[in-house]
CSV table of C-alpha atoms and ligand atoms in Angstrom, one decimal:
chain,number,residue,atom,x,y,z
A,1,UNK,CA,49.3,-22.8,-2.1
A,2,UNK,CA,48.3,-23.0,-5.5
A,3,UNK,CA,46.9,-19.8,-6.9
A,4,UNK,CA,44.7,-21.6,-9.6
A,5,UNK,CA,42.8,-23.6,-7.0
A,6,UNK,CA,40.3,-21.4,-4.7
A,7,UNK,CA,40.9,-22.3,-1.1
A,8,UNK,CA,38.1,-24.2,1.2
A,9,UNK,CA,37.2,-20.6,2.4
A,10,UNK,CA,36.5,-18.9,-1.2
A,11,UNK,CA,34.6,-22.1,-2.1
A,12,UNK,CA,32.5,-21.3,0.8
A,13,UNK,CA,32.3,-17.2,0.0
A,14,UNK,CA,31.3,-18.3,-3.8
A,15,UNK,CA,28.4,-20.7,-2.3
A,16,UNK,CA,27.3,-17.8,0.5
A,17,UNK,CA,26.5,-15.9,-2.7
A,18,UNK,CA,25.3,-17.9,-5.0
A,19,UNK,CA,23.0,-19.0,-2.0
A,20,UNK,CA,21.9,-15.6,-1.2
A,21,UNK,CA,21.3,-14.4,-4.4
A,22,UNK,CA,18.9,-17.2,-4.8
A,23,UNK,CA,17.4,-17.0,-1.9
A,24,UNK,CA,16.8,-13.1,-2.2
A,25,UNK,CA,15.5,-13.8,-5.6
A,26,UNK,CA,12.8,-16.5,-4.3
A,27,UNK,CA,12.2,-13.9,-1.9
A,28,UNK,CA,11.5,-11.1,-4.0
A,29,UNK,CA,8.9,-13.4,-6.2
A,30,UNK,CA,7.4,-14.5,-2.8
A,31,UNK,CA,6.7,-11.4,-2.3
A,32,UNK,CA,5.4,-9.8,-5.5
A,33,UNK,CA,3.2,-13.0,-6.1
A,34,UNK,CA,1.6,-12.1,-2.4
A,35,UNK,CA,1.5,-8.5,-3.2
A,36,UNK,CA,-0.2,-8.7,-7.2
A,37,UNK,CA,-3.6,-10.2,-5.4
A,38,UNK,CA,-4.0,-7.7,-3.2
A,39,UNK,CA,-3.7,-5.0,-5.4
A,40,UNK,CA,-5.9,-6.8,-8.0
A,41,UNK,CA,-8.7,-7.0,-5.1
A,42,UNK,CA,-8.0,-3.3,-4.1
A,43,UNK,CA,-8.4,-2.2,-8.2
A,44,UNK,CA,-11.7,-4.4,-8.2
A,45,UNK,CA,-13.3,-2.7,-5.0
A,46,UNK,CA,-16.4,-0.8,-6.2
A,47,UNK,CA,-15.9,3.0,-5.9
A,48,UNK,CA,-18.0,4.4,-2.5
A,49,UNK,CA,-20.5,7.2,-3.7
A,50,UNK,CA,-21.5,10.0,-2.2
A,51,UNK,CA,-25.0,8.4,-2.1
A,52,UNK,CA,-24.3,5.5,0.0
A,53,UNK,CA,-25.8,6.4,3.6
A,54,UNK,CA,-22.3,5.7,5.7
A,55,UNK,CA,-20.9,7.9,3.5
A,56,UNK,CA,-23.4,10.5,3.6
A,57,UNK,CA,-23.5,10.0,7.7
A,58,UNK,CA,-19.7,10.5,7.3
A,59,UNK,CA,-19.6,13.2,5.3
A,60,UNK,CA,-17.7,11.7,2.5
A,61,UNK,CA,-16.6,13.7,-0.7
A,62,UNK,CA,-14.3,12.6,-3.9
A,63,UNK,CA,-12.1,16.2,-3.3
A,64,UNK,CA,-11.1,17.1,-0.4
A,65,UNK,CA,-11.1,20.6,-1.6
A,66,UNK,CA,-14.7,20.8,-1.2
A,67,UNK,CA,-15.0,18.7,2.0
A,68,UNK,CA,-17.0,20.3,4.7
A,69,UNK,CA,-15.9,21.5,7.9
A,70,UNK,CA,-13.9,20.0,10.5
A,71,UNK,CA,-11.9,19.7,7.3
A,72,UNK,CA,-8.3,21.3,7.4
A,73,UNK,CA,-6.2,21.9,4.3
A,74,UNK,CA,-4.3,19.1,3.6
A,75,UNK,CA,-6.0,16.2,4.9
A,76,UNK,CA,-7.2,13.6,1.9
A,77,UNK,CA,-7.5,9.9,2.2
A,78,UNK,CA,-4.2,9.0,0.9
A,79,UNK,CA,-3.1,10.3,4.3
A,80,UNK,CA,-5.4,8.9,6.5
A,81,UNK,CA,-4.6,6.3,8.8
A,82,UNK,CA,-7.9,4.3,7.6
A,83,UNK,CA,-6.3,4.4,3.8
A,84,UNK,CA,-4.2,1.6,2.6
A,85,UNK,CA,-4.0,1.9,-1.1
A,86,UNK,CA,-1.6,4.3,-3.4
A,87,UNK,CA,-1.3,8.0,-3.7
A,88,UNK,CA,-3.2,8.5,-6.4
A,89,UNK,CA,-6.5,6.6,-7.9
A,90,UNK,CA,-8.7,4.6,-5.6
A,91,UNK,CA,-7.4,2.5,-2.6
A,92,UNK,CA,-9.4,0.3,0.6
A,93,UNK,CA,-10.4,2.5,3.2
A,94,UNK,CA,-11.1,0.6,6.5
A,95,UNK,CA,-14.1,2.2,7.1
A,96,UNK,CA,-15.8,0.9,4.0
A,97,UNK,CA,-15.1,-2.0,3.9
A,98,UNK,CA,-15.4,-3.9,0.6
A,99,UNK,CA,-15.6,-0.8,-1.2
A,100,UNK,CA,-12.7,1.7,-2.3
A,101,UNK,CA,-12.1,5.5,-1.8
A,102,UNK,CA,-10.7,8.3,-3.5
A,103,UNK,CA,-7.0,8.8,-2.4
A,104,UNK,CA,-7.7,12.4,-2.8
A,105,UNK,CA,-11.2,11.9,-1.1
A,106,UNK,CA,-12.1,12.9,2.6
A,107,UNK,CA,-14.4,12.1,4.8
A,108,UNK,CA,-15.0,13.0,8.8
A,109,UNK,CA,-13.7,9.9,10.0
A,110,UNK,CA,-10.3,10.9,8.8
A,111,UNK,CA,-7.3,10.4,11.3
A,112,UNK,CA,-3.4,11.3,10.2
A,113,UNK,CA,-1.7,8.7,9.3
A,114,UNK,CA,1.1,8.2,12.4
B,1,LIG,FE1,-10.7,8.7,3.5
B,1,LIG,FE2,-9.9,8.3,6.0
B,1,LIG,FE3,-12.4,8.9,5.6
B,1,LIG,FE4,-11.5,6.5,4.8
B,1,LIG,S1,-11.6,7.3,6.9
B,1,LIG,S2,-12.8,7.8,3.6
B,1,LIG,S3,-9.4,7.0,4.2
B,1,LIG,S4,-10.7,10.2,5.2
């Protein structure tokens, strides 16, 4: 066997990875192309207000610190199951639709996220 010549099988390893890695790479731009829109929307949503009459109705506040009763120390948007933007800043609630919450918000629709 020559040692200089890769065999039929290493040929085939080398194109595996070559194939993988640019499949996983076409992947990975997929997915961040699909993901910078959404996050452009969610950073466009107007913030809710604490004048608007759902959120009034739902008891809505920017810090959960000062939320009203049922509210129980920890509970904040950014772990509500309704919440699906980041930690931190403003994210969608599904609730308000078309508008966007305070991830440190609460209001008395909140449910833990599972
Ligand atoms: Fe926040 Fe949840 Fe109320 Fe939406 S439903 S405002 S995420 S507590």
């Amino acid at each position: 066997m020559n040692k200089d010549k890769p065999s039929s099988g290493q040929q085939l390893d080398s194109s595996r990875r070559r194939f993988f890695a640019t499949a996983g790479g076409a992947i990975g731009v997929a997915v961040l192309a699909n993901a910078i829109p959404s996050i452009t929307q969610a950073a466009d949503l107007p913030h809710l207000t604490t004048d608007d009459p759902t959120a009034k109705a739902l008891n809505y506040v920017e810090d959960n610190t000062k939320a009203p009763a049922p509210h129980q120390a920890g509970q904040e948007c950014s772990n509500c199951n309704f919440y699906t933007g980041a930690a931190t800043g403003y994210g969608p609630c599904q609730l308000f639709v078309g508008k966007s919450v305070n991830a440190k918000g609460w209001c008395s629709g909140y449910a833990k996220k599972a």
